[in-house]
Amino acid sequence: MNVQTVIFNKQELSGDFVLSKLIDINPDLIVLAGFLLKFPEHIIQEFPNKIINIHPALLPKYGGKGMYGNHVHQAVMDNKETETGITIHFVNEHYDEGGIIFQKSVSITDCSCIEDISKKVHQLEQEFFPLIIDQLLSTNSN
């Protein structure tokens, strides 16, 4: 599909390598698909409201450092929630605290394990993340 790719390590992310590549590319949107590292502030400052991520819960619940994947689903189950969902949000200098762009919930009253919850959340992610990305790109191009 002729998508430009840049491979980098953790050190290059925290240094200037990734920032300089992004400045050269000048992207309309930077999409982190479940990115687990804290994104560097110097990149966030250079691209305000252009970096998004997806979280497997309805923020602000179950967000923050260490809250990802099955850790989130286990916490949701342990707290006997009746619903969970996804949150697509802007990335800021704090884990999972950027402005919320979109949320979608799903009932989990029929889920008996975290794998059941995970399947429902993945379905939401696959359905809605591409749509929201398209909407944001359309908005940015106008």
mmCIF file of N, CA and C in Angstrom:
data_model
loop_
_atom_site.group_PDB
_atom_site.id
_atom_site.type_symbol
_atom_site.label_atom_id
_atom_site.label_comp_id
_atom_site.label_asym_id
_atom_site.label_seq_id
_atom_site.Cartn_x
_atom_site.Cartn_y
_atom_site.Cartn_z
ATOM 1 N N MET A 1 0.823 -1.204 0.000
ATOM 2 C CA MET A 1 0.000 0.000 0.000
ATOM 3 C C MET A 1 0.859 1.257 0.000
ATOM 4 N N ASN A 2 2.162 1.068 -0.094
ATOM 5 C CA ASN A 2 3.082 2.199 -0.214
ATOM 6 C C ASN A 2 3.010 3.147 0.990
ATOM 7 N N VAL A 3 2.893 2.573 2.172
ATOM 8 C CA VAL A 3 2.864 3.356 3.404
ATOM 9 C C VAL A 3 4.291 3.515 3.903
ATOM 10 N N GLN A 4 4.699 4.757 4.117
ATOM 11 C CA GLN A 4 6.041 5.029 4.608
ATOM 12 C C GLN A 4 6.192 4.478 6.019
ATOM 13 N N THR A 5 7.318 3.821 6.288
ATOM 14 C CA THR A 5 7.566 3.196 7.584
ATOM 15 C C THR A 5 8.896 3.666 8.147
ATOM 16 N N VAL A 6 8.910 3.957 9.424
ATOM 17 C CA VAL A 6 10.143 4.289 10.140
ATOM 18 C C VAL A 6 10.193 3.386 11.362
ATOM 19 N N ILE A 7 11.276 2.647 11.496
ATOM 20 C CA ILE A 7 11.459 1.765 12.641
ATOM 21 C C ILE A 7 12.408 2.449 13.616
ATOM 22 N N PHE A 8 12.053 2.406 14.903
ATOM 23 C CA PHE A 8 12.873 3.067 15.908
ATOM 24 C C PHE A 8 12.816 2.299 17.209
ATOM 25 N N ASN A 9 13.796 2.582 18.063
ATOM 26 C CA ASN A 9 13.803 1.950 19.383
ATOM 27 C C ASN A 9 13.415 2.971 20.444
ATOM 28 N N LYS A 10 13.354 2.516 21.675
ATOM 29 C CA LYS A 10 12.924 3.361 22.798
ATOM 30 C C LYS A 10 13.830 4.585 22.962
ATOM 31 N N GLN A 11 15.126 4.376 22.806
ATOM 32 C CA GLN A 11 16.078 5.483 22.943
ATOM 33 C C GLN A 11 15.879 6.522 21.840
ATOM 34 N N GLU A 12 15.634 6.072 20.625
ATOM 35 C CA GLU A 12 15.404 7.002 19.515
ATOM 36 C C GLU A 12 14.087 7.754 19.684
ATOM 37 N N LEU A 13 13.112 7.128 20.336
ATOM 38 C CA LEU A 13 11.846 7.794 20.605
ATOM 39 C C LEU A 13 12.036 8.933 21.594
ATOM 40 N N SER A 14 12.794 8.677 22.645
ATOM 41 C CA SER A 14 12.973 9.708 23.672
ATOM 42 C C SER A 14 13.973 10.781 23.243
ATOM 43 N N GLY A 15 14.812 10.479 22.268
ATOM 44 C CA GLY A 15 15.753 11.469 21.738
ATOM 45 C C GLY A 15 15.099 12.289 20.641
ATOM 46 N N ASP A 16 15.922 12.750 19.703
ATOM 47 C CA ASP A 16 15.419 13.607 18.632
ATOM 48 C C ASP A 16 15.149 12.872 17.321
ATOM 49 N N PHE A 17 15.504 11.586 17.240
ATOM 50 C CA PHE A 17 15.359 10.854 15.979
ATOM 51 C C PHE A 17 13.917 10.832 15.484
ATOM 52 N N VAL A 18 12.999 10.392 16.326
ATOM 53 C CA VAL A 18 11.598 10.270 15.914
ATOM 54 C C VAL A 18 11.000 11.650 15.657
ATOM 55 N N LEU A 19 11.295 12.600 16.516
ATOM 56 C CA LEU A 19 10.783 13.956 16.310
ATOM 57 C C LEU A 19 11.230 14.501 14.963
ATOM 58 N N SER A 20 12.506 14.343 14.626
ATOM 59 C CA SER A 20 12.994 14.889 13.347
ATOM 60 C C SER A 20 12.335 14.179 12.163
ATOM 61 N N LYS A 21 12.116 12.883 12.271
ATOM 62 C CA LYS A 21 11.421 12.150 11.200
ATOM 63 C C LYS A 21 9.989 12.662 11.046
ATOM 64 N N LEU A 22 9.307 12.865 12.175
ATOM 65 C CA LEU A 22 7.931 13.357 12.121
ATOM 66 C C LEU A 22 7.857 14.767 11.548
ATOM 67 N N ILE A 23 8.795 15.601 11.914
ATOM 68 C CA ILE A 23 8.819 16.962 11.357
ATOM 69 C C ILE A 23 8.999 16.905 9.845
ATOM 70 N N ASP A 24 9.882 16.006 9.381
ATOM 71 C CA ASP A 24 10.088 15.852 7.933
ATOM 72 C C ASP A 24 8.828 15.367 7.231
ATOM 73 N N ILE A 25 8.135 14.426 7.842
ATOM 74 C CA ILE A 25 6.930 13.852 7.247
ATOM 75 C C ILE A 25 5.760 14.833 7.320
ATOM 76 N N ASN A 26 5.676 15.594 8.412
ATOM 77 C CA ASN A 26 4.578 16.533 8.667
ATOM 78 C C ASN A 26 3.214 15.850 8.534
ATOM 79 N N PRO A 27 2.958 14.850 9.387
ATOM 80 C CA PRO A 27 1.717 14.075 9.259
ATOM 81 C C PRO A 27 0.478 14.872 9.658
ATOM 82 N N ASP A 28 -0.638 14.516 9.039
ATOM 83 C CA ASP A 28 -1.919 15.104 9.429
ATOM 84 C C ASP A 28 -2.383 14.540 10.761
ATOM 85 N N LEU A 29 -1.973 13.295 11.053
ATOM 86 C CA LEU A 29 -2.402 12.612 12.262
ATOM 87 C C LEU A 29 -1.363 11.558 12.620
ATOM 88 N N ILE A 30 -1.098 11.420 13.901
ATOM 89 C CA ILE A 30 -0.210 10.373 14.396
ATOM 90 C C ILE A 30 -1.086 9.427 15.204
ATOM 91 N N VAL A 31 -1.172 8.177 14.744
ATOM 92 C CA VAL A 31 -2.069 7.203 15.352
ATOM 93 C C VAL A 31 -1.253 6.179 16.128
ATOM 94 N N LEU A 32 -1.471 6.151 17.431
ATOM 95 C CA LEU A 32 -0.855 5.144 18.290
ATOM 96 C C LEU A 32 -1.926 4.102 18.566
ATOM 97 N N ALA A 33 -1.707 2.905 18.124
ATOM 98 C CA ALA A 33 -2.720 1.858 18.291
ATOM 99 C C ALA A 33 -2.384 1.029 19.512
ATOM 100 N N GLY A 34 -2.780 1.528 20.686
ATOM 101 C CA GLY A 34 -2.486 0.816 21.915
ATOM 102 C C GLY A 34 -1.031 0.945 22.334
ATOM 103 N N PHE A 35 -0.405 2.022 21.982
ATOM 104 C CA PHE A 35 0.998 2.279 22.316
ATOM 105 C C PHE A 35 1.155 2.313 23.834
ATOM 106 N N LEU A 36 2.083 1.559 24.383
ATOM 107 C CA LEU A 36 2.171 1.399 25.834
ATOM 108 C C LEU A 36 3.173 2.323 26.513
ATOM 109 N N LEU A 37 4.150 2.822 25.773
ATOM 110 C CA LEU A 37 5.130 3.715 26.393
ATOM 111 C C LEU A 37 4.530 5.105 26.562
ATOM 112 N N LYS A 38 5.047 5.821 27.533
ATOM 113 C CA LYS A 38 4.625 7.215 27.677
ATOM 114 C C LYS A 38 5.227 7.988 26.503
ATOM 115 N N PHE A 39 4.368 8.659 25.758
ATOM 116 C CA PHE A 39 4.845 9.355 24.563
ATOM 117 C C PHE A 39 5.595 10.616 24.984
ATOM 118 N N PRO A 40 6.735 10.873 24.366
ATOM 119 C CA PRO A 40 7.586 11.999 24.797
ATOM 120 C C PRO A 40 6.902 13.361 24.660
ATOM 121 N N GLU A 41 7.071 14.168 25.705
ATOM 122 C CA GLU A 41 6.444 15.497 25.720
ATOM 123 C C GLU A 41 6.922 16.380 24.584
ATOM 124 N N HIS A 42 8.207 16.261 24.192
ATOM 125 C CA HIS A 42 8.710 17.140 23.129
ATOM 126 C C HIS A 42 8.024 16.847 21.792
ATOM 127 N N ILE A 43 7.559 15.625 21.583
ATOM 128 C CA ILE A 43 6.816 15.311 20.364
ATOM 129 C C ILE A 43 5.373 15.792 20.499
ATOM 130 N N ILE A 44 4.788 15.587 21.667
ATOM 131 C CA ILE A 44 3.411 16.040 21.910
ATOM 132 C C ILE A 44 3.318 17.554 21.721
ATOM 133 N N GLN A 45 4.300 18.289 22.227
ATOM 134 C CA GLN A 45 4.299 19.751 22.101
ATOM 135 C C GLN A 45 4.426 20.193 20.641
ATOM 136 N N GLU A 46 5.154 19.431 19.855
ATOM 137 C CA GLU A 46 5.349 19.775 18.440
ATOM 138 C C GLU A 46 4.096 19.462 17.606
ATOM 139 N N PHE A 47 3.302 18.497 18.053
ATOM 140 C CA PHE A 47 2.112 18.066 17.312
ATOM 141 C C PHE A 47 0.875 18.060 18.215
ATOM 142 N N PRO A 48 0.485 19.218 18.749
ATOM 143 C CA PRO A 48 -0.673 19.249 19.658
ATOM 144 C C PRO A 48 -1.965 18.849 18.933
ATOM 145 N N ASN A 49 -2.750 18.015 19.586
ATOM 146 C CA ASN A 49 -4.024 17.531 19.053
ATOM 147 C C ASN A 49 -3.894 16.848 17.697
ATOM 148 N N LYS A 50 -2.727 16.258 17.450
ATOM 149 C CA LYS A 50 -2.521 15.472 16.232
ATOM 150 C C LYS A 50 -2.098 14.050 16.556
ATOM 151 N N ILE A 51 -2.022 13.710 17.837
ATOM 152 C CA ILE A 51 -1.609 12.373 18.259
ATOM 153 C C ILE A 51 -2.789 11.747 18.995
ATOM 154 N N ILE A 52 -3.210 10.560 18.510
ATOM 155 C CA ILE A 52 -4.332 9.882 19.146
ATOM 156 C C ILE A 52 -3.928 8.472 19.551
ATOM 157 N N ASN A 53 -4.663 7.930 20.504
ATOM 158 C CA ASN A 53 -4.468 6.553 20.943
ATOM 159 C C ASN A 53 -5.837 5.971 21.262
ATOM 160 N N ILE A 54 -5.876 4.665 21.425
ATOM 161 C CA ILE A 54 -7.116 3.984 21.776
ATOM 162 C C ILE A 54 -6.886 3.229 23.080
ATOM 163 N N HIS A 55 -7.887 3.253 23.936
ATOM 164 C CA HIS A 55 -7.794 2.596 25.241
ATOM 165 C C HIS A 55 -8.954 1.614 25.385
ATOM 166 N N PRO A 56 -8.701 0.412 25.942
ATOM 167 C CA PRO A 56 -9.745 -0.619 26.017
ATOM 168 C C PRO A 56 -10.649 -0.507 27.235
ATOM 169 N N ALA A 57 -11.106 0.700 27.520
ATOM 170 C CA ALA A 57 -12.047 0.938 28.619
ATOM 171 C C ALA A 57 -12.677 2.309 28.411
ATOM 172 N N LEU A 58 -13.663 2.594 29.215
ATOM 173 C CA LEU A 58 -14.346 3.886 29.150
ATOM 174 C C LEU A 58 -13.656 4.842 30.117
ATOM 175 N N LEU A 59 -12.667 5.563 29.597
ATOM 176 C CA LEU A 59 -11.942 6.510 30.444
ATOM 177 C C LEU A 59 -12.915 7.549 30.991
ATOM 178 N N PRO A 60 -12.690 8.066 32.175
ATOM 179 C CA PRO A 60 -11.450 7.980 32.946
ATOM 180 C C PRO A 60 -11.292 6.709 33.772
ATOM 181 N N LYS A 61 -12.295 5.831 33.766
ATOM 182 C CA LYS A 61 -12.144 4.572 34.505
ATOM 183 C C LYS A 61 -11.064 3.714 33.861
ATOM 184 N N TYR A 62 -10.307 3.041 34.680
ATOM 185 C CA TYR A 62 -9.349 2.021 34.258
ATOM 186 C C TYR A 62 -8.273 2.537 33.307
ATOM 187 N N GLY A 63 -7.841 3.762 33.544
ATOM 188 C CA GLY A 63 -6.745 4.325 32.766
ATOM 189 C C GLY A 63 -5.519 4.504 33.631
ATOM 190 N N GLY A 64 -4.443 4.928 33.015
ATOM 191 C CA GLY A 64 -3.214 5.225 33.731
ATOM 192 C C GLY A 64 -2.135 4.182 33.485
ATOM 193 N N LYS A 65 -0.985 4.439 34.070
ATOM 194 C CA LYS A 65 0.165 3.560 33.882
ATOM 195 C C LYS A 65 -0.173 2.141 34.336
ATOM 196 N N GLY A 66 0.189 1.185 33.509
ATOM 197 C CA GLY A 66 -0.045 -0.220 33.829
ATOM 198 C C GLY A 66 -1.422 -0.730 33.472
ATOM 199 N N MET A 67 -2.301 0.161 33.059
ATOM 200 C CA MET A 67 -3.660 -0.251 32.703
ATOM 201 C C MET A 67 -3.746 -0.426 31.193
ATOM 202 N N TYR A 68 -3.514 -1.658 30.767
ATOM 203 C CA TYR A 68 -3.589 -1.991 29.350
ATOM 204 C C TYR A 68 -4.018 -3.449 29.219
ATOM 205 N N GLY A 69 -4.586 -3.759 28.052
ATOM 206 C CA GLY A 69 -4.944 -5.132 27.727
ATOM 207 C C GLY A 69 -5.714 -5.846 28.821
ATOM 208 N N ASN A 70 -5.245 -7.047 29.139
ATOM 209 C CA ASN A 70 -5.954 -7.873 30.122
ATOM 210 C C ASN A 70 -5.936 -7.291 31.532
ATOM 211 N N HIS A 71 -4.986 -6.404 31.835
ATOM 212 C CA HIS A 71 -4.996 -5.732 33.144
ATOM 213 C C HIS A 71 -6.281 -4.910 33.288
ATOM 214 N N VAL A 72 -6.655 -4.237 32.201
ATOM 215 C CA VAL A 72 -7.887 -3.447 32.211
ATOM 216 C C VAL A 72 -9.093 -4.372 32.330
ATOM 217 N N HIS A 73 -9.128 -5.403 31.508
ATOM 218 C CA HIS A 73 -10.284 -6.297 31.505
ATOM 219 C C HIS A 73 -10.451 -6.994 32.856
ATOM 220 N N GLN A 74 -9.339 -7.351 33.496
ATOM 221 C CA GLN A 74 -9.410 -7.987 34.814
ATOM 222 C C GLN A 74 -9.979 -7.017 35.849
ATOM 223 N N ALA A 75 -9.532 -5.755 35.796
ATOM 224 C CA ALA A 75 -10.037 -4.747 36.733
ATOM 225 C C ALA A 75 -11.534 -4.516 36.522
ATOM 226 N N VAL A 76 -11.953 -4.482 35.273
ATOM 227 C CA VAL A 76 -13.377 -4.317 34.952
ATOM 228 C C VAL A 76 -14.179 -5.481 35.534
ATOM 229 N N MET A 77 -13.664 -6.691 35.340
ATOM 230 C CA MET A 77 -14.366 -7.881 35.860
ATOM 231 C C MET A 77 -14.362 -7.897 37.388
ATOM 232 N N ASP A 78 -13.211 -7.595 37.988
ATOM 233 C CA ASP A 78 -13.109 -7.594 39.446
ATOM 234 C C ASP A 78 -14.086 -6.616 40.090
ATOM 235 N N ASN A 79 -14.343 -5.503 39.408
ATOM 236 C CA ASN A 79 -15.250 -4.486 39.937
ATOM 237 C C ASN A 79 -16.705 -4.717 39.530
ATOM 238 N N LYS A 80 -16.939 -5.866 38.904
ATOM 239 C CA LYS A 80 -18.304 -6.280 38.546
ATOM 240 C C LYS A 80 -19.047 -5.226 37.713
ATOM 241 N N GLU A 81 -18.314 -4.634 36.775
ATOM 242 C CA GLU A 81 -18.939 -3.670 35.867
ATOM 243 C C GLU A 81 -19.931 -4.397 34.968
ATOM 244 N N THR A 82 -20.953 -3.694 34.547
ATOM 245 C CA THR A 82 -21.932 -4.279 33.630
ATOM 246 C C THR A 82 -21.652 -3.879 32.187
ATOM 247 N N GLU A 83 -20.777 -2.899 32.012
ATOM 248 C CA GLU A 83 -20.384 -2.488 30.670
ATOM 249 C C GLU A 83 -18.942 -2.024 30.676
ATOM 250 N N THR A 84 -18.351 -2.072 29.521
ATOM 251 C CA THR A 84 -17.022 -1.526 29.283
ATOM 252 C C THR A 84 -17.047 -0.973 27.873
ATOM 253 N N GLY A 85 -15.897 -0.710 27.308
ATOM 254 C CA GLY A 85 -15.899 -0.175 25.954
ATOM 255 C C GLY A 85 -14.533 0.294 25.530
ATOM 256 N N ILE A 86 -14.538 1.259 24.614
ATOM 257 C CA ILE A 86 -13.294 1.839 24.116
ATOM 258 C C ILE A 86 -13.347 3.349 24.249
ATOM 259 N N THR A 87 -12.180 3.922 24.357
ATOM 260 C CA THR A 87 -12.032 5.372 24.329
ATOM 261 C C THR A 87 -10.928 5.710 23.348
ATOM 262 N N ILE A 88 -11.238 6.555 22.397
ATOM 263 C CA ILE A 88 -10.234 7.104 21.492
ATOM 264 C C ILE A 88 -9.983 8.519 21.988
ATOM 265 N N HIS A 89 -8.715 8.832 22.221
ATOM 266 C CA HIS A 89 -8.397 10.108 22.864
ATOM 267 C C HIS A 89 -7.127 10.727 22.312
ATOM 268 N N PHE A 90 -7.025 12.036 22.487
ATOM 269 C CA PHE A 90 -5.776 12.710 22.166
ATOM 270 C C PHE A 90 -4.740 12.327 23.211
ATOM 271 N N VAL A 91 -3.495 12.320 22.805
ATOM 272 C CA VAL A 91 -2.397 12.006 23.712
ATOM 273 C C VAL A 91 -1.864 13.311 24.281
ATOM 274 N N ASN A 92 -1.737 13.340 25.609
ATOM 275 C CA ASN A 92 -1.072 14.466 26.257
ATOM 276 C C ASN A 92 0.055 13.919 27.118
ATOM 277 N N GLU A 93 0.575 14.745 28.019
ATOM 278 C CA GLU A 93 1.747 14.342 28.798
ATOM 279 C C GLU A 93 1.434 13.345 29.913
ATOM 280 N N HIS A 94 0.169 12.995 30.118
ATOM 281 C CA HIS A 94 -0.217 12.033 31.152
ATOM 282 C C HIS A 94 -0.875 10.818 30.509
ATOM 283 N N TYR A 95 -0.650 9.644 31.090
ATOM 284 C CA TYR A 95 -1.280 8.430 30.575
ATOM 285 C C TYR A 95 -2.805 8.560 30.553
ATOM 286 N N ASP A 96 -3.380 8.370 29.392
ATOM 287 C CA ASP A 96 -4.836 8.247 29.229
ATOM 288 C C ASP A 96 -5.640 9.443 29.731
ATOM 289 N N GLU A 97 -5.039 10.630 29.742
ATOM 290 C CA GLU A 97 -5.756 11.808 30.234
ATOM 291 C C GLU A 97 -6.025 12.849 29.157
ATOM 292 N N GLY A 98 -5.633 12.590 27.917
ATOM 293 C CA GLY A 98 -5.895 13.553 26.846
ATOM 294 C C GLY A 98 -7.375 13.639 26.539
ATOM 295 N N GLY A 99 -7.749 14.687 25.844
ATOM 296 C CA GLY A 99 -9.152 14.914 25.517
ATOM 297 C C GLY A 99 -9.787 13.726 24.813
ATOM 298 N N ILE A 100 -10.989 13.392 25.240
ATOM 299 C CA ILE A 100 -11.709 12.261 24.666
ATOM 300 C C ILE A 100 -12.332 12.675 23.338
ATOM 301 N N ILE A 101 -12.067 11.870 22.313
ATOM 302 C CA ILE A 101 -12.605 12.097 20.976
ATOM 303 C C ILE A 101 -13.877 11.285 20.776
ATOM 304 N N PHE A 102 -13.855 10.032 21.254
ATOM 305 C CA PHE A 102 -14.962 9.114 20.993
ATOM 306 C C PHE A 102 -14.955 8.007 22.035
ATOM 307 N N GLN A 103 -16.150 7.610 22.458
ATOM 308 C CA GLN A 103 -16.304 6.444 23.324
ATOM 309 C C GLN A 103 -17.467 5.599 22.817
ATOM 310 N N LYS A 104 -17.325 4.301 22.974
ATOM 311 C CA LYS A 104 -18.409 3.388 22.647
ATOM 312 C C LYS A 104 -18.443 2.315 23.724
ATOM 313 N N SER A 105 -19.622 2.064 24.264
ATOM 314 C CA SER A 105 -19.746 1.071 25.326
ATOM 315 C C SER A 105 -20.387 -0.198 24.793
ATOM 316 N N VAL A 106 -20.198 -1.272 25.579
ATOM 317 C CA VAL A 106 -20.788 -2.557 25.250
ATOM 318 C C VAL A 106 -21.139 -3.255 26.564
ATOM 319 N N SER A 107 -22.266 -3.931 26.575
ATOM 320 C CA SER A 107 -22.666 -4.693 27.756
ATOM 321 C C SER A 107 -21.768 -5.906 27.916
ATOM 322 N N ILE A 108 -21.401 -6.176 29.163
ATOM 323 C CA ILE A 108 -20.594 -7.375 29.440
ATOM 324 C C ILE A 108 -21.279 -8.257 30.489
ATOM 325 N N THR A 109 -22.580 -8.095 30.621
ATOM 326 C CA THR A 109 -23.312 -8.895 31.602
ATOM 327 C C THR A 109 -23.286 -10.385 31.267
ATOM 328 N N ASP A 110 -23.034 -10.706 29.999
ATOM 329 C CA ASP A 110 -22.971 -12.107 29.579
ATOM 330 C C ASP A 110 -21.539 -12.653 29.546
ATOM 331 N N CYS A 111 -20.576 -11.885 30.014
ATOM 332 C CA CYS A 111 -19.170 -12.303 29.984
ATOM 333 C C CYS A 111 -18.804 -13.017 31.287
ATOM 334 N N SER A 112 -18.190 -14.176 31.149
ATOM 335 C CA SER A 112 -17.817 -14.945 32.339
ATOM 336 C C SER A 112 -16.306 -14.948 32.585
ATOM 337 N N CYS A 113 -15.534 -14.370 31.658
ATOM 338 C CA CYS A 113 -14.080 -14.319 31.825
ATOM 339 C C CYS A 113 -13.519 -13.121 31.062
ATOM 340 N N ILE A 114 -12.260 -12.799 31.339
ATOM 341 C CA ILE A 114 -11.674 -11.618 30.681
ATOM 342 C C ILE A 114 -11.508 -11.831 29.178
ATOM 343 N N GLU A 115 -11.397 -13.077 28.743
ATOM 344 C CA GLU A 115 -11.300 -13.330 27.300
ATOM 345 C C GLU A 115 -12.594 -12.930 26.589
ATOM 346 N N ASP A 116 -13.730 -13.148 27.237
ATOM 347 C CA ASP A 116 -15.015 -12.722 26.670
ATOM 348 C C ASP A 116 -15.071 -11.197 26.553
ATOM 349 N N ILE A 117 -14.607 -10.529 27.593
ATOM 350 C CA ILE A 117 -14.579 -9.064 27.581
ATOM 351 C C ILE A 117 -13.644 -8.581 26.482
ATOM 352 N N SER A 118 -12.480 -9.185 26.412
ATOM 353 C CA SER A 118 -11.486 -8.805 25.407
ATOM 354 C C SER A 118 -12.043 -8.913 23.993
ATOM 355 N N LYS A 119 -12.763 -9.973 23.703
ATOM 356 C CA LYS A 119 -13.350 -10.154 22.368
ATOM 357 C C LYS A 119 -14.315 -9.026 22.029
ATOM 358 N N LYS A 120 -15.146 -8.662 22.993
ATOM 359 C CA LYS A 120 -16.118 -7.587 22.740
ATOM 360 C C LYS A 120 -15.409 -6.250 22.521
ATOM 361 N N VAL A 121 -14.373 -5.994 23.311
ATOM 362 C CA VAL A 121 -13.630 -4.738 23.166
ATOM 363 C C VAL A 121 -12.893 -4.704 21.829
ATOM 364 N N HIS A 122 -12.286 -5.810 21.440
ATOM 365 C CA HIS A 122 -11.588 -5.860 20.150
ATOM 366 C C HIS A 122 -12.552 -5.613 18.986
ATOM 367 N N GLN A 123 -13.762 -6.126 19.093
ATOM 368 C CA GLN A 123 -14.749 -5.870 18.040
ATOM 369 C C GLN A 123 -15.033 -4.377 17.912
ATOM 370 N N LEU A 124 -15.172 -3.700 19.056
ATOM 371 C CA LEU A 124 -15.397 -2.251 19.035
ATOM 372 C C LEU A 124 -14.195 -1.527 18.435
ATOM 373 N N GLU A 125 -13.001 -1.934 18.840
ATOM 374 C CA GLU A 125 -11.782 -1.300 18.323
ATOM 375 C C GLU A 125 -11.708 -1.416 16.807
ATOM 376 N N GLN A 126 -11.939 -2.615 16.313
ATOM 377 C CA GLN A 126 -11.831 -2.854 14.872
ATOM 378 C C GLN A 126 -12.915 -2.129 14.087
ATOM 379 N N GLU A 127 -14.081 -1.985 14.684
ATOM 380 C CA GLU A 127 -15.173 -1.304 13.996
ATOM 381 C C GLU A 127 -15.009 0.205 13.994
ATOM 382 N N PHE A 128 -14.646 0.776 15.138
ATOM 383 C CA PHE A 128 -14.721 2.227 15.276
ATOM 384 C C PHE A 128 -13.409 2.987 15.096
ATOM 385 N N PHE A 129 -12.259 2.369 15.393
ATOM 386 C CA PHE A 129 -11.001 3.114 15.277
ATOM 387 C C PHE A 129 -10.766 3.602 13.845
ATOM 388 N N PRO A 130 -10.925 2.749 12.829
ATOM 389 C CA PRO A 130 -10.726 3.255 11.463
ATOM 390 C C PRO A 130 -11.701 4.373 11.092
ATOM 391 N N LEU A 131 -12.932 4.274 11.553
ATOM 392 C CA LEU A 131 -13.926 5.308 11.244
ATOM 393 C C LEU A 131 -13.540 6.656 11.851
ATOM 394 N N ILE A 132 -13.112 6.625 13.096
ATOM 395 C CA ILE A 132 -12.731 7.869 13.772
ATOM 396 C C ILE A 132 -11.476 8.456 13.136
ATOM 397 N N ILE A 133 -10.532 7.611 12.771
ATOM 398 C CA ILE A 133 -9.328 8.087 12.075
ATOM 399 C C ILE A 133 -9.737 8.790 10.773
ATOM 400 N N ASP A 134 -10.608 8.159 9.992
ATOM 401 C CA ASP A 134 -11.083 8.779 8.748
ATOM 402 C C ASP A 134 -11.757 10.113 9.019
ATOM 403 N N GLN A 135 -12.600 10.182 10.059
ATOM 404 C CA GLN A 135 -13.278 11.435 10.393
ATOM 405 C C GLN A 135 -12.278 12.524 10.754
ATOM 406 N N LEU A 136 -11.283 12.168 11.558
ATOM 407 C CA LEU A 136 -10.289 13.160 11.953
ATOM 408 C C LEU A 136 -9.476 13.638 10.753
ATOM 409 N N LEU A 137 -9.116 12.725 9.858
ATOM 410 C CA LEU A 137 -8.368 13.121 8.664
ATOM 411 C C LEU A 137 -9.207 14.000 7.758
ATOM 412 N N SER A 138 -10.497 13.712 7.652
ATOM 413 C CA SER A 138 -11.390 14.534 6.842
ATOM 414 C C SER A 138 -11.520 15.928 7.424
ATOM 415 N N THR A 139 -11.611 15.997 8.748
ATOM 416 C CA THR A 139 -11.717 17.294 9.426
ATOM 417 C C THR A 139 -10.438 18.104 9.252
ATOM 418 N N ASN A 140 -9.284 17.434 9.359
ATOM 419 C CA ASN A 140 -8.000 18.122 9.222
ATOM 420 C C ASN A 140 -7.739 18.605 7.806
ATOM 421 N N SER A 141 -8.329 17.956 6.800
ATOM 422 C CA SER A 141 -8.063 18.340 5.401
ATOM 423 C C SER A 141 -8.937 19.496 4.953
ATOM 424 N N ASN A 142 -9.955 19.833 5.739
ATOM 425 C CA ASN A 142 -10.859 20.937 5.362
ATOM 426 C C ASN A 142 -10.334 22.267 5.817
#
